[in-house]
PDB file of C-alpha atoms in Angstrom:
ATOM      1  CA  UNK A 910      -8.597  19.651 -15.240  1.00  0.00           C
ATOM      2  CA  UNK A 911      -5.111  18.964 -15.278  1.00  0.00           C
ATOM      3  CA  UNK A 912      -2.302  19.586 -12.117  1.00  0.00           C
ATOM      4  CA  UNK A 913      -0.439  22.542 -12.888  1.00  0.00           C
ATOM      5  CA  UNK A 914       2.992  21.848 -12.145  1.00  0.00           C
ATOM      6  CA  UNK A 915       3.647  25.159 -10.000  1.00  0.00           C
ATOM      7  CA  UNK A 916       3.446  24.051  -6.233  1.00  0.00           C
ATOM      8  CA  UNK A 917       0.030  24.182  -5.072  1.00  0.00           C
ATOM      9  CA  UNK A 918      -0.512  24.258  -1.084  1.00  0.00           C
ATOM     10  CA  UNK A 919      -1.405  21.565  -0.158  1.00  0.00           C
ATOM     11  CA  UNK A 920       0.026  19.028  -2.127  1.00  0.00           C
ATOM     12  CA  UNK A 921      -2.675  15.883  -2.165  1.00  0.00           C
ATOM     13  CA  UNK A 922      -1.449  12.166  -1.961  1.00  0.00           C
ATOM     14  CA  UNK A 923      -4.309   9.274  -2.018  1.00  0.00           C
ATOM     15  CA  UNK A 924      -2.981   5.847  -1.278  1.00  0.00           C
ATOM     16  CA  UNK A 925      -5.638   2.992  -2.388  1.00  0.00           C
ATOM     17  CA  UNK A 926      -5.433  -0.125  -0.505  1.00  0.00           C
ATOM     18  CA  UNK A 927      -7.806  -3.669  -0.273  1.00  0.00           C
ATOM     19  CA  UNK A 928      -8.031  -3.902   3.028  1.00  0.00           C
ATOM     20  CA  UNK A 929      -7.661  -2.210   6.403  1.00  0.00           C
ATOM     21  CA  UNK A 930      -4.197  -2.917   7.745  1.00  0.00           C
ATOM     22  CA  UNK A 931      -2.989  -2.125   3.867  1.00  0.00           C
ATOM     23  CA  UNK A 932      -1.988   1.380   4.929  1.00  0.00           C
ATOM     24  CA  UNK A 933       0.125   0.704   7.403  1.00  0.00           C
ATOM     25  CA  UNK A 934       1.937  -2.203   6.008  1.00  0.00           C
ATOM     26  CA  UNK A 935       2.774  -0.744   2.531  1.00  0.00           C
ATOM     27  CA  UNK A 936       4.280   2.973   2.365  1.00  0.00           C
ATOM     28  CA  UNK A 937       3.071   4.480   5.849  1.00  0.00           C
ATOM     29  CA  UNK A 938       6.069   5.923   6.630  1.00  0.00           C
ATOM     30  CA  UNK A 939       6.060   7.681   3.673  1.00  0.00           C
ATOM     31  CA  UNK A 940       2.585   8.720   4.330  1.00  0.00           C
ATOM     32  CA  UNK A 941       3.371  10.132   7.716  1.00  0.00           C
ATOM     33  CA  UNK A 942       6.689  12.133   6.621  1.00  0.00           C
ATOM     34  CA  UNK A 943       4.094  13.781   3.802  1.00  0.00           C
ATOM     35  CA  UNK A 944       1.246  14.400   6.251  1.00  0.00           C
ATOM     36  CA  UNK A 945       3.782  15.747   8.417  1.00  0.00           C
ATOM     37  CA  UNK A 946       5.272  18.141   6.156  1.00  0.00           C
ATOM     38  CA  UNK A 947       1.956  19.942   5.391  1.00  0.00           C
ATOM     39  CA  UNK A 948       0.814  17.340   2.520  1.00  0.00           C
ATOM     40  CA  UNK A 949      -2.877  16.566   2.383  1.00  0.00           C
ATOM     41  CA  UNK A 950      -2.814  12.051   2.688  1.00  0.00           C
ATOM     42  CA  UNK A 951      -5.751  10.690   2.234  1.00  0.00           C
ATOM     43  CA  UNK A 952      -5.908   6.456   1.865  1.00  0.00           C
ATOM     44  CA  UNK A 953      -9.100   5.361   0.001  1.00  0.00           C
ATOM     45  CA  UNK A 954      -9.589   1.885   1.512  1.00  0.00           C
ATOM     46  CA  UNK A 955     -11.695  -0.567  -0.629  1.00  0.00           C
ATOM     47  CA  UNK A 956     -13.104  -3.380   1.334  1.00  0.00           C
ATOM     48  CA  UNK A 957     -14.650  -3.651   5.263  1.00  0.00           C
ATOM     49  CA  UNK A 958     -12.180  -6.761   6.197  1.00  0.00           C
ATOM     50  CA  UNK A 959     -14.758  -8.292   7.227  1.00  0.00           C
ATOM     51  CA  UNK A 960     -13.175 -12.093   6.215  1.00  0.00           C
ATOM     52  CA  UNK A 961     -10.349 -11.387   7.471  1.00  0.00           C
ATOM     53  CA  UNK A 962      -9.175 -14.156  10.009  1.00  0.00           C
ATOM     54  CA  UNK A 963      -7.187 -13.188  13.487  1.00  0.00           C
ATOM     55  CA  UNK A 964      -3.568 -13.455  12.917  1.00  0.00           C
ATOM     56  CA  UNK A 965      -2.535 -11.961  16.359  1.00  0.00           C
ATOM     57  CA  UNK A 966      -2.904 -14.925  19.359  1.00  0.00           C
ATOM     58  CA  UNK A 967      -3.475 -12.808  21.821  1.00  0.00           C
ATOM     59  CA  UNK A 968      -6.939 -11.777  20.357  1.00  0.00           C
ATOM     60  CA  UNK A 969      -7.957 -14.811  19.872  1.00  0.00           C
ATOM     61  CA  UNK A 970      -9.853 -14.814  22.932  1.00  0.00           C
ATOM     62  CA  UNK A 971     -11.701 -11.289  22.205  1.00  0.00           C
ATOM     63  CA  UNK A 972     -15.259 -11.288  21.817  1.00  0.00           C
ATOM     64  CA  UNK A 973     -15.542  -8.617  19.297  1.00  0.00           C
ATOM     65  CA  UNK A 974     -13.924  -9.308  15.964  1.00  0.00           C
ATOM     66  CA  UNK A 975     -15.604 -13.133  16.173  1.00  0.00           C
ATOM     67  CA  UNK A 976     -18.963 -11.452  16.369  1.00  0.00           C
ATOM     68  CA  UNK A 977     -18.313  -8.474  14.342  1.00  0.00           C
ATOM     69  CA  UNK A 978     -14.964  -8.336  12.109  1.00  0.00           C
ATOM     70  CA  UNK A 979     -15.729  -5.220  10.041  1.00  0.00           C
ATOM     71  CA  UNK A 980     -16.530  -3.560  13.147  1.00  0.00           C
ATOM     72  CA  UNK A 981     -13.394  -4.290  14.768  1.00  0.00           C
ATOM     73  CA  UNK A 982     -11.224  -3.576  11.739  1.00  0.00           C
ATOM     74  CA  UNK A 983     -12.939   0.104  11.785  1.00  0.00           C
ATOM     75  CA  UNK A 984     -11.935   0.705  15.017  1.00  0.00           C
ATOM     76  CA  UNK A 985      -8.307  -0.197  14.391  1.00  0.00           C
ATOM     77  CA  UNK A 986      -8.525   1.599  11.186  1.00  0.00           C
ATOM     78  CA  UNK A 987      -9.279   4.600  12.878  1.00  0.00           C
ATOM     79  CA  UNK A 988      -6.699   4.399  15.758  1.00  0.00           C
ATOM     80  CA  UNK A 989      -4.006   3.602  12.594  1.00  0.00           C
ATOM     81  CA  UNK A 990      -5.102   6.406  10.547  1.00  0.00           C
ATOM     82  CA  UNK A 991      -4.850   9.141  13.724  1.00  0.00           C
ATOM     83  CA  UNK A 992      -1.331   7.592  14.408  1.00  0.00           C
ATOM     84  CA  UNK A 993      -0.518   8.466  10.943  1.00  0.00           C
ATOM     85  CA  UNK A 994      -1.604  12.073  11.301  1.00  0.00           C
ATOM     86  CA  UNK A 995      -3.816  10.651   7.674  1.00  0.00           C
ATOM     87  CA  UNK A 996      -7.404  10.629   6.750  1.00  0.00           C
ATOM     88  CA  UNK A 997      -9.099   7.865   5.091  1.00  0.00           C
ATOM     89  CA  UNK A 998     -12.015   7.164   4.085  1.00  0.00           C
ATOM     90  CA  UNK A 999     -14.063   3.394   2.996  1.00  0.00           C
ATOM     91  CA  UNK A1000     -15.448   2.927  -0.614  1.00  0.00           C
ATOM     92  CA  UNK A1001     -17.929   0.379   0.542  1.00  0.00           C
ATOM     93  CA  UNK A1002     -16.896  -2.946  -0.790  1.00  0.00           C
ATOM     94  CA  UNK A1003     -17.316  -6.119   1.374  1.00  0.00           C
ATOM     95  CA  UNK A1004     -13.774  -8.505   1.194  1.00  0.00           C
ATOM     96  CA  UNK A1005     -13.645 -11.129  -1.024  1.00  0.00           C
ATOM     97  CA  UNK A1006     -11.696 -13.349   1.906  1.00  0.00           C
ATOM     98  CA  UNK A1007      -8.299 -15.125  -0.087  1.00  0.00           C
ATOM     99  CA  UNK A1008      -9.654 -19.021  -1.164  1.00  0.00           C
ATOM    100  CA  UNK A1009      -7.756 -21.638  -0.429  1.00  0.00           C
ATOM    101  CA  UNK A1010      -8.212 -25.289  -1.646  1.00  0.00           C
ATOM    102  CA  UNK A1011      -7.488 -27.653  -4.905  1.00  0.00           C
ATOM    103  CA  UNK A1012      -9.888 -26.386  -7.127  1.00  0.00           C
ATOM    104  CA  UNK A1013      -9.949 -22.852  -5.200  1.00  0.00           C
ATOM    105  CA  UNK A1014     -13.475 -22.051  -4.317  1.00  0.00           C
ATOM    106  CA  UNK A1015     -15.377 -19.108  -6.599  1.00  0.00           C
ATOM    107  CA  UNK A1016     -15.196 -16.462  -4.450  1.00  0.00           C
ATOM    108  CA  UNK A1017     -18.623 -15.316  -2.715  1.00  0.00           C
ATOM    109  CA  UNK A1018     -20.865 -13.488  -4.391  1.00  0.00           C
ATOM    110  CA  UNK A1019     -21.285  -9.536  -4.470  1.00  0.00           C
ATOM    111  CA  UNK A1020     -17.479  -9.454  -2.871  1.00  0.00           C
ATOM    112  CA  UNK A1021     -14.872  -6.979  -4.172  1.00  0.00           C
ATOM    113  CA  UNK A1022     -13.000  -9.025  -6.008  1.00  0.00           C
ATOM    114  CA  UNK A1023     -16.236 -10.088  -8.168  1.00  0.00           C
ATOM    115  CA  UNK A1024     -17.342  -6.804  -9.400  1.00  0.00           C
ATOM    116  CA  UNK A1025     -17.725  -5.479 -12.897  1.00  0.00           C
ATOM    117  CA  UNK A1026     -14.377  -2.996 -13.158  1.00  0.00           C
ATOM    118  CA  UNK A1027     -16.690   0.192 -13.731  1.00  0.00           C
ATOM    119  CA  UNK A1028     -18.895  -0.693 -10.732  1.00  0.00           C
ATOM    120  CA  UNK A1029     -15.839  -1.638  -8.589  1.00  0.00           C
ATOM    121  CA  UNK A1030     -13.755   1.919  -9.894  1.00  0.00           C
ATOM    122  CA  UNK A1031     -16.402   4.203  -9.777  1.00  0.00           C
ATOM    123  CA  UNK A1032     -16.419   5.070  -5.624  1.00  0.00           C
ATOM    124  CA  UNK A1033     -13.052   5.918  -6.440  1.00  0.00           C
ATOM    125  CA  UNK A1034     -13.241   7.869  -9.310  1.00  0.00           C
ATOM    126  CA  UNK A1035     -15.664  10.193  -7.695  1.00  0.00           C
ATOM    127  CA  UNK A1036     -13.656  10.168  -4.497  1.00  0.00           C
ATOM    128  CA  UNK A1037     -10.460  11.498  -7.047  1.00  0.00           C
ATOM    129  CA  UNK A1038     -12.730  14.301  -8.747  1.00  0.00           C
ATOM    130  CA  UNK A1039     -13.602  15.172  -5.107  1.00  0.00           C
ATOM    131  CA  UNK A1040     -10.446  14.835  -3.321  1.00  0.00           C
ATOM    132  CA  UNK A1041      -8.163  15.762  -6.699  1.00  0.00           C
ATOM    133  CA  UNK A1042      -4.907  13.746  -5.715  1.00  0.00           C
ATOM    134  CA  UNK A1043      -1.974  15.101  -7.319  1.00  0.00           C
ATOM    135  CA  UNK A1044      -0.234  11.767  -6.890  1.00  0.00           C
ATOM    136  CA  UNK A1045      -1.631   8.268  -6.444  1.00  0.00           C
ATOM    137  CA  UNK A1046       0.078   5.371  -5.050  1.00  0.00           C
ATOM    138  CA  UNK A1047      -1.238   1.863  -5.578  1.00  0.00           C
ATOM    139  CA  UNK A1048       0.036  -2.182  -6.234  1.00  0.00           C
ATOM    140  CA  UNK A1049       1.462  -3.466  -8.798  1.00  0.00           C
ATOM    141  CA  UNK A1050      -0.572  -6.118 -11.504  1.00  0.00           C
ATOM    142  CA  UNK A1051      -0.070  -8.551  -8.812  1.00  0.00           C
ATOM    143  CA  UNK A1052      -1.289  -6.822  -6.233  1.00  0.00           C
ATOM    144  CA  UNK A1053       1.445  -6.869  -4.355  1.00  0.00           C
ATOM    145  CA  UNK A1054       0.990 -10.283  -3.441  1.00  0.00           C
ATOM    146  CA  UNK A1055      -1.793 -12.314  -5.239  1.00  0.00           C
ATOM    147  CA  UNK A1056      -4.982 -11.669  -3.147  1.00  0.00           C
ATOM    148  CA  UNK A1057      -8.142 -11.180  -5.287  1.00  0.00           C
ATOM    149  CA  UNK A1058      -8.901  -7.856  -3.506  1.00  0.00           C
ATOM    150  CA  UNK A1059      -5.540  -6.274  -4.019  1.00  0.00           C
ATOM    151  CA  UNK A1060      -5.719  -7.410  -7.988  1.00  0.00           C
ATOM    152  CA  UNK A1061      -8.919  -5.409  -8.065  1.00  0.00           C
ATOM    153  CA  UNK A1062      -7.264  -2.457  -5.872  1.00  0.00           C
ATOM    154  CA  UNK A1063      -4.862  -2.305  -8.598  1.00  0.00           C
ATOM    155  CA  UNK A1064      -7.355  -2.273 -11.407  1.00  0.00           C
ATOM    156  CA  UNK A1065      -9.548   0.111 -10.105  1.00  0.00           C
ATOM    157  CA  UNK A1066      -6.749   2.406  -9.009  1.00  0.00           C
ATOM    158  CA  UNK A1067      -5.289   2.366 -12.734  1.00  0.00           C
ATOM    159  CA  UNK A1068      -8.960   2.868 -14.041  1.00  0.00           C
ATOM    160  CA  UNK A1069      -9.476   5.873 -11.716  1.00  0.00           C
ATOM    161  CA  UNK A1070      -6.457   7.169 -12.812  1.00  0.00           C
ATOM    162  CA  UNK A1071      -6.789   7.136 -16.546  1.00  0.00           C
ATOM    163  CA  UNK A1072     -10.953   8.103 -16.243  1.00  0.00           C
ATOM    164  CA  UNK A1073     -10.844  10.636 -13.396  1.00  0.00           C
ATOM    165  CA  UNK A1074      -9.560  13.488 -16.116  1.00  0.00           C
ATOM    166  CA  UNK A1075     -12.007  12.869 -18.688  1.00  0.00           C
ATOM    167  CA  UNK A1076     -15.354  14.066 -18.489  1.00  0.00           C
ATOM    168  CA  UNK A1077     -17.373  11.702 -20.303  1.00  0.00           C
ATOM    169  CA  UNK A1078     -16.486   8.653 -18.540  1.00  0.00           C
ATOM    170  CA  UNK A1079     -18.180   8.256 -14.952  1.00  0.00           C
ATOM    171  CA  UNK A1080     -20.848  10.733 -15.870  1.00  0.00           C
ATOM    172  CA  UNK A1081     -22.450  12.458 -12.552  1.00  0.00           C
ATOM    173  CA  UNK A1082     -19.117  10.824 -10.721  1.00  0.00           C
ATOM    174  CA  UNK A1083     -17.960  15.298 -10.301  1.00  0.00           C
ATOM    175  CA  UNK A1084     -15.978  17.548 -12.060  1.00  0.00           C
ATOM    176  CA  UNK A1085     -13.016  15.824 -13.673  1.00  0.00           C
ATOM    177  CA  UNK A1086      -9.826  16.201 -12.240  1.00  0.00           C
ATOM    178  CA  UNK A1087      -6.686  14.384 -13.826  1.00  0.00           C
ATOM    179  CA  UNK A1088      -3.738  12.867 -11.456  1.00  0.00           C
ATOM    180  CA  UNK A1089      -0.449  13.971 -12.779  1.00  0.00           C
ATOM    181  CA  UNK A1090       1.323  10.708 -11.297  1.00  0.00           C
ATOM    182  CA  UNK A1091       1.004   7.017 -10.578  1.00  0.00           C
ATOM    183  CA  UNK A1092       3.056   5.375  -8.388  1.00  0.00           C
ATOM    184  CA  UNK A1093       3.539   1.514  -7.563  1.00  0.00           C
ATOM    185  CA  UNK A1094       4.256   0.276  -4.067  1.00  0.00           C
ATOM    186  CA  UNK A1095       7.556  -2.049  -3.459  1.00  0.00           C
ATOM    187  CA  UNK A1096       7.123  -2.614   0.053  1.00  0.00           C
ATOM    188  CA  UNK A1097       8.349  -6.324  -0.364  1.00  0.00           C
ATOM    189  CA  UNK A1098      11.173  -5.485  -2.712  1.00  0.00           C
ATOM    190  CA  UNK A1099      13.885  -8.580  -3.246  1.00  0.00           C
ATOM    191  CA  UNK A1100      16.877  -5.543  -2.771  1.00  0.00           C
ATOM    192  CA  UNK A1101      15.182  -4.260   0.276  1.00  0.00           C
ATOM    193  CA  UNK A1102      14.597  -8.443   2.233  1.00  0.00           C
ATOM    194  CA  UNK A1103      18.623  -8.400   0.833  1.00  0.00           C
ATOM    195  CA  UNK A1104      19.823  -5.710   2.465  1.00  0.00           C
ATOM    196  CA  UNK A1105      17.875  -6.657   6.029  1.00  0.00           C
ATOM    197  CA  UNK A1106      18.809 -10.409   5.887  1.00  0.00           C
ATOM    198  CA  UNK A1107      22.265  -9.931   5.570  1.00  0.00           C
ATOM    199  CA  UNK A1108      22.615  -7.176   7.326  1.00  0.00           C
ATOM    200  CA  UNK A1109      20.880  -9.147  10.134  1.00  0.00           C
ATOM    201  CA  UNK A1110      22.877 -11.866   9.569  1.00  0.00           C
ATOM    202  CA  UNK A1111      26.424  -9.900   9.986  1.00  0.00           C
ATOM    203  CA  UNK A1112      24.742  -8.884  13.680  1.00  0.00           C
ATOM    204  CA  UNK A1113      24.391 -12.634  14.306  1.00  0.00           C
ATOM    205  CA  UNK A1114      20.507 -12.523  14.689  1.00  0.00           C
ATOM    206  CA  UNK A1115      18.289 -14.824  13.334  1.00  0.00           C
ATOM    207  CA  UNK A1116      16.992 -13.362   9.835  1.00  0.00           C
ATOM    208  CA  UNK A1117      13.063 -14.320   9.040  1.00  0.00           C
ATOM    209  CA  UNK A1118      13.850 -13.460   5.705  1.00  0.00           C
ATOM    210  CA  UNK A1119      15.637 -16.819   4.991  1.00  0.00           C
ATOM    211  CA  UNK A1120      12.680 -18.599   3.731  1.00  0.00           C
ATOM    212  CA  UNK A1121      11.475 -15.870   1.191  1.00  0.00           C
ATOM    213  CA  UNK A1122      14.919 -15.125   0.088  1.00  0.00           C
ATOM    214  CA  UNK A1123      15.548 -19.311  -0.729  1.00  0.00           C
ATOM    215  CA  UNK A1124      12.077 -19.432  -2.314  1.00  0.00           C
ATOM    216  CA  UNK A1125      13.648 -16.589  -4.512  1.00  0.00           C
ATOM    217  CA  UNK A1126      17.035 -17.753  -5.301  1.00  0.00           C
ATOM    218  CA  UNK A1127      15.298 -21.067  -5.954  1.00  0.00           C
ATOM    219  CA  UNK A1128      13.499 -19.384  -8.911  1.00  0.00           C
ATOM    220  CA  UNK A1129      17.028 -18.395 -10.748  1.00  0.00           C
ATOM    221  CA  UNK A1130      17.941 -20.783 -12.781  1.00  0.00           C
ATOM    222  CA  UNK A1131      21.710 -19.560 -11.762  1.00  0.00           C
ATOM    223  CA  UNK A1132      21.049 -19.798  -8.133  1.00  0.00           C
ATOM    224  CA  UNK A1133      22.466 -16.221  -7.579  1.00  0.00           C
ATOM    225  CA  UNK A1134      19.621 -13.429  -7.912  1.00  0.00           C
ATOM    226  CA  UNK A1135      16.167 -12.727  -7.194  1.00  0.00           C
ATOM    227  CA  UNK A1136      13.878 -12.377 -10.474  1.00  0.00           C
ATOM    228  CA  UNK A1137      13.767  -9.280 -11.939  1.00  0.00           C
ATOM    229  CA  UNK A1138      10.760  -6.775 -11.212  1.00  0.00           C
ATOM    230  CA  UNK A1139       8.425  -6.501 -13.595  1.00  0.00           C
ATOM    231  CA  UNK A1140       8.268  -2.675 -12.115  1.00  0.00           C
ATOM    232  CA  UNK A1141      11.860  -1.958 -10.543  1.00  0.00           C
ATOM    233  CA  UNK A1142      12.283   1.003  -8.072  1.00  0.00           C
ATOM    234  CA  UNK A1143      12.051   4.105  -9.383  1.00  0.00           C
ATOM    235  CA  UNK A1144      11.791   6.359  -6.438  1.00  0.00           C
ATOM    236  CA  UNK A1145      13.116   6.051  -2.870  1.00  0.00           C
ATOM    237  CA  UNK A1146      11.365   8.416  -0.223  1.00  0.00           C
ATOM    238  CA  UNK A1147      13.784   8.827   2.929  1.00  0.00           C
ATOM    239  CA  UNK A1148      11.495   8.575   5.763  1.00  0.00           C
ATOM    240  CA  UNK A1149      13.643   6.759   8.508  1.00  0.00           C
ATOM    241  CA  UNK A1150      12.705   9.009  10.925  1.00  0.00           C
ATOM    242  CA  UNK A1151       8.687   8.180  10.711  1.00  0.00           C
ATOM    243  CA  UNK A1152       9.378   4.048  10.966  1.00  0.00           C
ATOM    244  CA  UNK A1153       8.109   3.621  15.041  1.00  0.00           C
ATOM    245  CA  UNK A1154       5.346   5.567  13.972  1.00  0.00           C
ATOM    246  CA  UNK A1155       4.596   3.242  11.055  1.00  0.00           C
ATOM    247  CA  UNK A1156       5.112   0.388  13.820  1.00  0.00           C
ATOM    248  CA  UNK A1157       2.884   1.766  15.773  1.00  0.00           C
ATOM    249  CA  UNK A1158      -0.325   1.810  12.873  1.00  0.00           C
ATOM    250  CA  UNK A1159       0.744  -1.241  12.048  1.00  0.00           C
ATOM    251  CA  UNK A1160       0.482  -2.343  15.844  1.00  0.00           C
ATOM    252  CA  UNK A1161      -3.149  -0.583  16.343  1.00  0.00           C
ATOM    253  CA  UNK A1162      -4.502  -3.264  13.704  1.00  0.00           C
ATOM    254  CA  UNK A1163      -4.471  -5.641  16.188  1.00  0.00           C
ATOM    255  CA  UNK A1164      -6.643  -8.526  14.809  1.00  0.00           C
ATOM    256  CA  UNK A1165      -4.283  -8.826  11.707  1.00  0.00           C
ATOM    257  CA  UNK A1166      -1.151  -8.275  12.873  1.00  0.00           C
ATOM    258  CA  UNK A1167       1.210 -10.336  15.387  1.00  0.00           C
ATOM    259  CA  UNK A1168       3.162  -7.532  17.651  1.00  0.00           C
ATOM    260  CA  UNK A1169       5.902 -10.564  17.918  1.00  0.00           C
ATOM    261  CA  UNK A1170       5.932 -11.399  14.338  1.00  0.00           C
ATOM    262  CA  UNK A1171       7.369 -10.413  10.549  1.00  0.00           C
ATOM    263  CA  UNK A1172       6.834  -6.717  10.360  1.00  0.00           C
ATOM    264  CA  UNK A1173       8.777  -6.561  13.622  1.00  0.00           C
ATOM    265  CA  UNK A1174      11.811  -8.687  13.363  1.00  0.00           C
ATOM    266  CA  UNK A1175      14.267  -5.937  12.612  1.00  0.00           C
ATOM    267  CA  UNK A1176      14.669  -3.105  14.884  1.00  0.00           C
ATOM    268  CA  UNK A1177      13.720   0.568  13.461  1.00  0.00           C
ATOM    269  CA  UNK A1178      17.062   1.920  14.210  1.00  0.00           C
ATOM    270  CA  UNK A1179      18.747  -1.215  12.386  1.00  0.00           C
ATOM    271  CA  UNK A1180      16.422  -0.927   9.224  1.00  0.00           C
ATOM    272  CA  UNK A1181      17.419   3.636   9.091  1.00  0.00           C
ATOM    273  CA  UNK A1182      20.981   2.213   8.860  1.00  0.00           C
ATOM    274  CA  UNK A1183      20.273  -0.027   6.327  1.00  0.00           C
ATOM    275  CA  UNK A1184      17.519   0.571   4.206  1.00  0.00           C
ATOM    276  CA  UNK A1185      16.149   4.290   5.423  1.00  0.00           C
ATOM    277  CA  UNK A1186      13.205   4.548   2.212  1.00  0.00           C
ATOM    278  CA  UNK A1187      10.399   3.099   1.532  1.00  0.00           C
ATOM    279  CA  UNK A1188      10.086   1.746  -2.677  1.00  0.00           C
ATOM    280  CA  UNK A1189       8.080   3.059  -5.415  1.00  0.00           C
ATOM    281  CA  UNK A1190       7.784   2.661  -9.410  1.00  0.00           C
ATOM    282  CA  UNK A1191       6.485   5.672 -10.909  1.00  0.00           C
ATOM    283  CA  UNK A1192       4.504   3.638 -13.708  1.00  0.00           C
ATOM    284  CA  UNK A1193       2.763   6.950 -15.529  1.00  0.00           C
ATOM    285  CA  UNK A1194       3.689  10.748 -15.470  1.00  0.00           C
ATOM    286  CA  UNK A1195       1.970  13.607 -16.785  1.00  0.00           C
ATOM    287  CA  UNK A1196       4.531  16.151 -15.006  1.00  0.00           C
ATOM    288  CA  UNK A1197       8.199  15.985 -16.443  1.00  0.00           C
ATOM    289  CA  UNK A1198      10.274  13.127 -14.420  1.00  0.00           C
ATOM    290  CA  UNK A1199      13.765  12.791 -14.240  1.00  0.00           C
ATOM    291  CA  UNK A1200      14.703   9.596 -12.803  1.00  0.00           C
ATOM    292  CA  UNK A1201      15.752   8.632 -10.072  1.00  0.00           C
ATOM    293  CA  UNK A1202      13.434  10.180  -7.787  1.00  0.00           C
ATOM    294  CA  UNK A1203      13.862  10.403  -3.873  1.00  0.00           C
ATOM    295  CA  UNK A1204      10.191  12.811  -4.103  1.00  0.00           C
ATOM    296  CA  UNK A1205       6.894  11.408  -4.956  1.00  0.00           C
ATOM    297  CA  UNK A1206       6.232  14.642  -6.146  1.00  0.00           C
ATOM    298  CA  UNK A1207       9.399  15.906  -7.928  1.00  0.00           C
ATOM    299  CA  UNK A1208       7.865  18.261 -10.969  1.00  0.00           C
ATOM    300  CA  UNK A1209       4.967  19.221  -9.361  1.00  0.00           C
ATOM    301  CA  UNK A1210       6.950  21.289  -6.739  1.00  0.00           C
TER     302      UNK A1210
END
């Protein structure tokens, strides 16, 4: 079955993400401006967390996440999600952790990253037939940045969007149901850590964009640009107005996420003046697309 492109009440959006935190990190003030405006969000999230080490000092000292991580992580998950005004729901996978050493360790056995693509996809290729997203956002090849889980986020995403529609793949996986578009999330877009660092800059406060933005230049053999995207913007969703709230999901992960660190450095008010969307490449569209977009789901309305 295929999305007609009349509107249909309620639109559906399903965001896949690796990890819990994912969601509110990468497009969840786009999430909450949908949700908000009547459209039915739903964020598929693939792994528990459970390897995820405390990045916020003040937990350090919390007797939960040491003895149970996964357990804490659904907790915040939960409080992030109602904050959102989203539903979400787990496919089951246990985190693959990110390695670190010279070799890099294999990564432990029966973990996300591991699985056979059709074992890892198939969750969320049911959860599609069942849900029927009209649009679906995931990362890009790289995962957005290179962590084994959001690789395999991506890959399953992709395969759940080209299988979901066709009725002999993922036999006894429900009733197919085709996606008519595929998004790509820029949350750490070059243009976007631009416009915030100078703009921060030309306040006189101190950017923590420096670093990244150097690491880039450094990679241009001219000195003057960041590389180009392998998937450039396509599609910029105005949703200024929802960035506390985003702040505050981001926030409820506590265990991940330093209240006095990155995410925060630039003040909601400064980043609507600035930069007021949040990035997407629409990689694949069934319904006709005229680009640029400012909807994620302009010819379906």
């Amino acid at each position: 079955m295929t999305a007609s492109s009349n509107s249909q009440v309620p639109l559906r959006l399903l965001a896949v993400h690796a990890h819990p935190d994912d969601e509110s990190s990468k497009g969840a003030a786009t999430m909450a401006m949908y949700a908000s405006a009547g459209v039915d969000v739903l964020v598929a999230t693939c792994t528990d967390g459970s390897r995820g080490d405390i990045q916020n000092p003040a937990m350090e000292g919390v007797p939960h996440p040491k003895r149970d991580m996964a357990g804490a992580r659904r907790l915040e998950m939960q409080q992030a999600a109602a904050i959102l005004g989203i539903k979400q729901r787990w496919l089951g996978f246990v985190d693959s952790g990110l390695p670190e050493g010279d070799p890099l360790p294999p990564l432990p056995a029966g973990s996300f990253a591991t699985l056979p693509l059709q074992q890892a996809a198939a969750p969320l290729v049911r959860l599609v037939r069942s849900f029927k997203p009209h649009v679906i956002l995931s990362y890009d090849e790289n995962g957005g940045y290179p962590h084994p889980d959001h690789i395999m986020a991506h890959r399953v995403a992709v395969e759940a969007f080209e299988a979901a529609g066709d009725p002999e793949r993922y036999p006894g996986a429900g009733e197919a149901w085709e996606p008519s578009k595929l998004y790509y999330d820029r949350a750490f877009s070059p243009e976007r850590f631009r416009a915030l660092h100078f703009a921060l800059e030309e306040a006189g406060l101190q950017s923590p964009y420096a670093e990244r933005l150097a690491a880039w230049l450094e990679s241009d053999a001219e000195g003057h640009t960041p590389p180009p995207a392998a998937h450039p913007t396509t599609t910029q969703v105005d949703c200024g107005d929802f960035f506390e709230m985003r702040d505050d999901a981001l926030r409820a992960h506590r265990t991940q996420v330093d209240p006095l660190g990155f995410f925060f450095a630039v003040s909601p008010d400064m980043q609507r003046r600035v930069w007021p969307w949040e990035d997407y490449s629409l990689i694949h569209s069934r319904v006709p697309s005229e680009l640029p977009e400012k909807d994620l789901f302009a010819g379906l309305r």
